[in-house]
PDB file of C-alpha atoms in Angstrom:
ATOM      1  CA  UNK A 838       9.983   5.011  17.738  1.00  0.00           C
ATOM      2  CA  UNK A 839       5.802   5.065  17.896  1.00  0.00           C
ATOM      3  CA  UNK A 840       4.670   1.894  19.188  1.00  0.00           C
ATOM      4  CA  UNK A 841       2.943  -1.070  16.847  1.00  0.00           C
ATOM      5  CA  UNK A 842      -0.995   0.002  18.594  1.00  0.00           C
ATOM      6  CA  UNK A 843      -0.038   3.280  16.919  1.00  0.00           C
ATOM      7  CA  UNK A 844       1.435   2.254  13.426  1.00  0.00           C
ATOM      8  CA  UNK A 845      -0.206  -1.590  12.915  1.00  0.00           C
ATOM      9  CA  UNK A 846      -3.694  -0.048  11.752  1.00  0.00           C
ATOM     10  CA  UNK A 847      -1.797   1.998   9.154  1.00  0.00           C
ATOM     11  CA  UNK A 848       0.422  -1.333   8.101  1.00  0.00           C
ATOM     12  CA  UNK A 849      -2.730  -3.142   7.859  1.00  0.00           C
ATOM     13  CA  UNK A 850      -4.008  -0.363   5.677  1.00  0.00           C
ATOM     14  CA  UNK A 851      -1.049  -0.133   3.214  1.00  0.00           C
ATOM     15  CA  UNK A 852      -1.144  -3.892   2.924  1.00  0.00           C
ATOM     16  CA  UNK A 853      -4.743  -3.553   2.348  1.00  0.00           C
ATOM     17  CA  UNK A 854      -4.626  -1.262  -0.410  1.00  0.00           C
ATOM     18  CA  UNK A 855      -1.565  -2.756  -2.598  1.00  0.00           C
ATOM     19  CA  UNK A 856      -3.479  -6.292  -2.111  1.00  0.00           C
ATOM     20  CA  UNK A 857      -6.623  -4.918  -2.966  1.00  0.00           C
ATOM     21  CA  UNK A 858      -4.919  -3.194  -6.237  1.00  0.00           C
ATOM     22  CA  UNK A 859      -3.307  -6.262  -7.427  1.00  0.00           C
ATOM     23  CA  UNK A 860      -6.494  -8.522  -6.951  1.00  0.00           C
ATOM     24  CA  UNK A 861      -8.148  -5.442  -8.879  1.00  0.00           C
ATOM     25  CA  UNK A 862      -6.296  -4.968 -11.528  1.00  0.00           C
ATOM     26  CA  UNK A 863      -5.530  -8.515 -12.252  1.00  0.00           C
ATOM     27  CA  UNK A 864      -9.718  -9.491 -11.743  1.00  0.00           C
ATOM     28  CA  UNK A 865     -11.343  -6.652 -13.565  1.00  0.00           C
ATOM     29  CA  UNK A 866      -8.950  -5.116 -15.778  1.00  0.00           C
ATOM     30  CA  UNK A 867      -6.618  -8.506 -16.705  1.00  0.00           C
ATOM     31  CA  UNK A 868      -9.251 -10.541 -16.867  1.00  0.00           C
ATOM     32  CA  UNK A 869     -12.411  -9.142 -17.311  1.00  0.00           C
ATOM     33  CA  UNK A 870     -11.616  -5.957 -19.710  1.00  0.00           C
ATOM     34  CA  UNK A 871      -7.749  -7.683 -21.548  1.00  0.00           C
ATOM     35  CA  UNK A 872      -9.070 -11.156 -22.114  1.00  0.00           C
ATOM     36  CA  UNK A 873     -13.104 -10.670 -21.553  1.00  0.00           C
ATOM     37  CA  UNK A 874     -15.177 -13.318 -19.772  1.00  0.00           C
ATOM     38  CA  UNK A 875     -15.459 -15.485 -22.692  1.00  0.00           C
ATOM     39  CA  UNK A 876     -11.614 -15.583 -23.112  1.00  0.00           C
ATOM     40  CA  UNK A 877     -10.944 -16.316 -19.461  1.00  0.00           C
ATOM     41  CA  UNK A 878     -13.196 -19.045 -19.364  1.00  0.00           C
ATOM     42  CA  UNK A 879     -12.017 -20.424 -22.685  1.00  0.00           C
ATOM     43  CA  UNK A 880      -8.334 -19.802 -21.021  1.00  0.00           C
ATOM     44  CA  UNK A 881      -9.511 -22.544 -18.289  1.00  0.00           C
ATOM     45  CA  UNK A 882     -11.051 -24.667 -20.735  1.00  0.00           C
ATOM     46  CA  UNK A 883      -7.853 -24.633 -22.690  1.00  0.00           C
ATOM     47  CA  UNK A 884      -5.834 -25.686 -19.793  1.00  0.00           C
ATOM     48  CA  UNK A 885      -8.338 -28.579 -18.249  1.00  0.00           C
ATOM     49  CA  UNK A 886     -10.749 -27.030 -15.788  1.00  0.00           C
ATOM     50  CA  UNK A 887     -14.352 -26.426 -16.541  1.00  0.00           C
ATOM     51  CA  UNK A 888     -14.795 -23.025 -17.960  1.00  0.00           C
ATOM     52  CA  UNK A 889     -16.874 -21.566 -15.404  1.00  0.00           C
ATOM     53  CA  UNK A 890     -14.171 -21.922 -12.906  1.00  0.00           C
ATOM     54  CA  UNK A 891     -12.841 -18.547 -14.996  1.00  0.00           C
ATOM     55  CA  UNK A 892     -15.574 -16.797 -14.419  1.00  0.00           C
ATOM     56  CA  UNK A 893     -15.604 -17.245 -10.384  1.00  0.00           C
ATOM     57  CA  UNK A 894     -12.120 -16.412 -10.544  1.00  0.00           C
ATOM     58  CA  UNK A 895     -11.989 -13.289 -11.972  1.00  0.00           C
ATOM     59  CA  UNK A 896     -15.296 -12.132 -10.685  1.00  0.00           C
ATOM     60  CA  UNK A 897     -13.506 -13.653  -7.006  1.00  0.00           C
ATOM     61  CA  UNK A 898     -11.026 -11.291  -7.628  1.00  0.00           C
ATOM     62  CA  UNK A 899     -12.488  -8.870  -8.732  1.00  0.00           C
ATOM     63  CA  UNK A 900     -14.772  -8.418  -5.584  1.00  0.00           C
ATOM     64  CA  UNK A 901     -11.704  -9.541  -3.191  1.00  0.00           C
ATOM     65  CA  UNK A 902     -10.125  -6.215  -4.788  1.00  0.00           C
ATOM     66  CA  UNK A 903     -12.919  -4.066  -4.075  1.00  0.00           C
ATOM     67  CA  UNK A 904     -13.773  -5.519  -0.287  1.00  0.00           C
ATOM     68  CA  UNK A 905      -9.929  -5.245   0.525  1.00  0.00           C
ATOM     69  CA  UNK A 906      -9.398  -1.028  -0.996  1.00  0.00           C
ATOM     70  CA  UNK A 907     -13.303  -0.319   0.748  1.00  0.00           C
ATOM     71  CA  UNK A 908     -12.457  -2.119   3.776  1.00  0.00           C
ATOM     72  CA  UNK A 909     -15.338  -3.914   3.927  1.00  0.00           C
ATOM     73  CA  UNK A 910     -15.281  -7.462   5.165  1.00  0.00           C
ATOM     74  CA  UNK A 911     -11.594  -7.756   4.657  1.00  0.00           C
ATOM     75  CA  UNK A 912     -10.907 -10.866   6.820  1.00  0.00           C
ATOM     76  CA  UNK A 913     -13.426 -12.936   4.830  1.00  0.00           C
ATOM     77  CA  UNK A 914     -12.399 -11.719   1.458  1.00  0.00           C
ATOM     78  CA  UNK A 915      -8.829 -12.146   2.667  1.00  0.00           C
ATOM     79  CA  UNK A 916      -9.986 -15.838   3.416  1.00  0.00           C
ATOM     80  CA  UNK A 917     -11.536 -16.780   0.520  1.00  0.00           C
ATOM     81  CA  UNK A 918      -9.075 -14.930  -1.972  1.00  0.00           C
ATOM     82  CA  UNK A 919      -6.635 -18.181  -0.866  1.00  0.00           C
ATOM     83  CA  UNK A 920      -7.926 -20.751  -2.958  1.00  0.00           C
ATOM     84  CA  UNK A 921      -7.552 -18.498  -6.222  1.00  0.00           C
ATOM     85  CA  UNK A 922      -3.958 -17.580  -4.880  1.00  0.00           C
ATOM     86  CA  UNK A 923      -3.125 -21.236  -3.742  1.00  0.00           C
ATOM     87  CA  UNK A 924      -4.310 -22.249  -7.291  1.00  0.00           C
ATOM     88  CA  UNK A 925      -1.990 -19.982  -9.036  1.00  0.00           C
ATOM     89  CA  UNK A 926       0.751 -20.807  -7.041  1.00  0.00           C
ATOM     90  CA  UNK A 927       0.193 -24.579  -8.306  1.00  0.00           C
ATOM     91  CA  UNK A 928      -0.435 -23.370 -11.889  1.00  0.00           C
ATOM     92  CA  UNK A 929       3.073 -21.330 -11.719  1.00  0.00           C
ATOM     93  CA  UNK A 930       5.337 -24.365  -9.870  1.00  0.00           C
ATOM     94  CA  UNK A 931       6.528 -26.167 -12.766  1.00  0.00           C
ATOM     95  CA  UNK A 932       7.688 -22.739 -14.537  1.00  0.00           C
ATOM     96  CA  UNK A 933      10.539 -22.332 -11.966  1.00  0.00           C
ATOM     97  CA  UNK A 934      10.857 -19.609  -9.411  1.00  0.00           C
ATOM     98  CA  UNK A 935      11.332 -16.660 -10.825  1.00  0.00           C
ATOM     99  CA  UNK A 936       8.192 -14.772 -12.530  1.00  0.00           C
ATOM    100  CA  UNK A 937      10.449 -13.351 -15.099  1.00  0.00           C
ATOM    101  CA  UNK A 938      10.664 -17.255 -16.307  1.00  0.00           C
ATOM    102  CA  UNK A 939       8.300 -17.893 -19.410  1.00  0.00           C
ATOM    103  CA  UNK A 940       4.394 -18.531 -18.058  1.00  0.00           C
ATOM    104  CA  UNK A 941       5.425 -16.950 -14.805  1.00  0.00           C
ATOM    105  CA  UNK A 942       7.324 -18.437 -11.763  1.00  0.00           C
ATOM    106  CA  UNK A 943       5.717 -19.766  -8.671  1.00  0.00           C
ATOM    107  CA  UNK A 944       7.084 -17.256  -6.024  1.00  0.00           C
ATOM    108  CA  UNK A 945       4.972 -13.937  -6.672  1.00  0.00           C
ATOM    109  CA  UNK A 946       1.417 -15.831  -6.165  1.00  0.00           C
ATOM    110  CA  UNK A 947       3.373 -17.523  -3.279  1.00  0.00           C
ATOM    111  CA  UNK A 948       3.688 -14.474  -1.455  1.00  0.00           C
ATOM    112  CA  UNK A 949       0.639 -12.929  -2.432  1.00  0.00           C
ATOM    113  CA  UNK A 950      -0.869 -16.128  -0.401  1.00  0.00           C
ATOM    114  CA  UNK A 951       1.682 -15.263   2.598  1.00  0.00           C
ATOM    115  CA  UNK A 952       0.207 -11.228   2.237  1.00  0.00           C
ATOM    116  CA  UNK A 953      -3.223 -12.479   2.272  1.00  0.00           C
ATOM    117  CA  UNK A 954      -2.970 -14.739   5.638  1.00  0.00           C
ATOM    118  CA  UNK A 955      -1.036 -11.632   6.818  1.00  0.00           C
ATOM    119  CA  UNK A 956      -4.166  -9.464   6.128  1.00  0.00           C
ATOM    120  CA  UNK A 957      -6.643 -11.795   7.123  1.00  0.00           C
ATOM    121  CA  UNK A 958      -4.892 -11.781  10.484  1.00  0.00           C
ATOM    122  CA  UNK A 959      -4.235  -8.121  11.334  1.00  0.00           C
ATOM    123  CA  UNK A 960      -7.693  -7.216   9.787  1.00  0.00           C
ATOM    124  CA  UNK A 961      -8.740  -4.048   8.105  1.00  0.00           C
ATOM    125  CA  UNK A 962      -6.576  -1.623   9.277  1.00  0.00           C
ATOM    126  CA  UNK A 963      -7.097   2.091   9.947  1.00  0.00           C
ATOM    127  CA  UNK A 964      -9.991   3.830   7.121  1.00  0.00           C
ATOM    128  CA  UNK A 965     -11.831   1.046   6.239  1.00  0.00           C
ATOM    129  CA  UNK A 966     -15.715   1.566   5.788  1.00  0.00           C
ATOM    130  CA  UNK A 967     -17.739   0.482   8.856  1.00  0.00           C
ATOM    131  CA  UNK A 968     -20.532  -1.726   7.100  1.00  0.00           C
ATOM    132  CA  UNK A 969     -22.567  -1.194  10.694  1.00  0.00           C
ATOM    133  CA  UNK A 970     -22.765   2.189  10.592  1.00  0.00           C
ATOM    134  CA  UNK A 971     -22.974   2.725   6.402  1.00  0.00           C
ATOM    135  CA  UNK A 972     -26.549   0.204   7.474  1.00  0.00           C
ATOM    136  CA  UNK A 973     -27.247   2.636   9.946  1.00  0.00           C
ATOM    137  CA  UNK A 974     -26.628   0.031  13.201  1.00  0.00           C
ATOM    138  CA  UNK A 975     -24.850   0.839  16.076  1.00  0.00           C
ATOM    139  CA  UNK A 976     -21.747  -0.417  16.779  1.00  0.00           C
ATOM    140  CA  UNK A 977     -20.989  -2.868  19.211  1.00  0.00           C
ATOM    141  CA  UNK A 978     -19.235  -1.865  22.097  1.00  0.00           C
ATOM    142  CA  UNK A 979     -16.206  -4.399  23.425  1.00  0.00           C
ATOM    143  CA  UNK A 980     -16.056  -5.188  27.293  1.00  0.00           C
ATOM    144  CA  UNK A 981     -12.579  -5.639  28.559  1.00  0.00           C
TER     145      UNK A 981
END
């Protein structure tokens, strides 16, 4: 069996990429390009928070999506993905548990919140972009 130092920087990378797909495709493409801005803001309006709180969400998502699939600042945009996750969660409650249930259950945001504390602990992972070096900086060498 290879040992977690060998395998956890892949784990971290496969969680990486199917969390940065979902916060992708459900930002940008859901969002953004099935309901437009205008829609998901009215969608907010329509259900009691100000408007513009659509906007920052799927734009939020949206760039949580790309940081997590780039690796780039993945902790952070792990970090601040959980209010838009913890949100959903609260928006899905009442529905029941299962997603299937009409307007959506509560437990898939619930463990895309778990995922995301999961990813914000382990980290990028193995191939994520090095913003240091992209800039043209030196890395920073660890002492023991």
């Amino acid at each position: 069996m290879p040992s977690t130092q060998l395998t956890t920087p892949y784990a971290a990378l496969l969680l990486r990429l199917s969390l940065g797909a979902i916060m992708l495709a459900h930002g940008a493409w859901l969002k953004l390009g099935v309901f437009g801005l205008a829609g998901t803001m009215g969608y907010f309006g329509s259900i009691g928070f100000p408007p513009i709180l659509g906007a920052v969400v799927a734009l939020g998502e949206t760039a949580a999506g790309l940081a997590l699939i780039t690796g780039v600042l993945v902790r952070p945009a792990a970090l601040l993905s959980l209010p838009i996750l913890l949100g959903a969660t609260a928006m899905h409650a009442g529905n029941g548990w299962l997603f299937t249930a009409p307007n959506g259950g509560w437990e898939f945001p619930a463990f895309l919140t778990a995922a995301m504390l999961v990813q914000a602990g382990l980290g990028a992972g193995a191939h994520a972009l090095d913003v240091s070096r992209l800039l043209g900086r030196t890395p920073a060498t660890r002492t023991a």
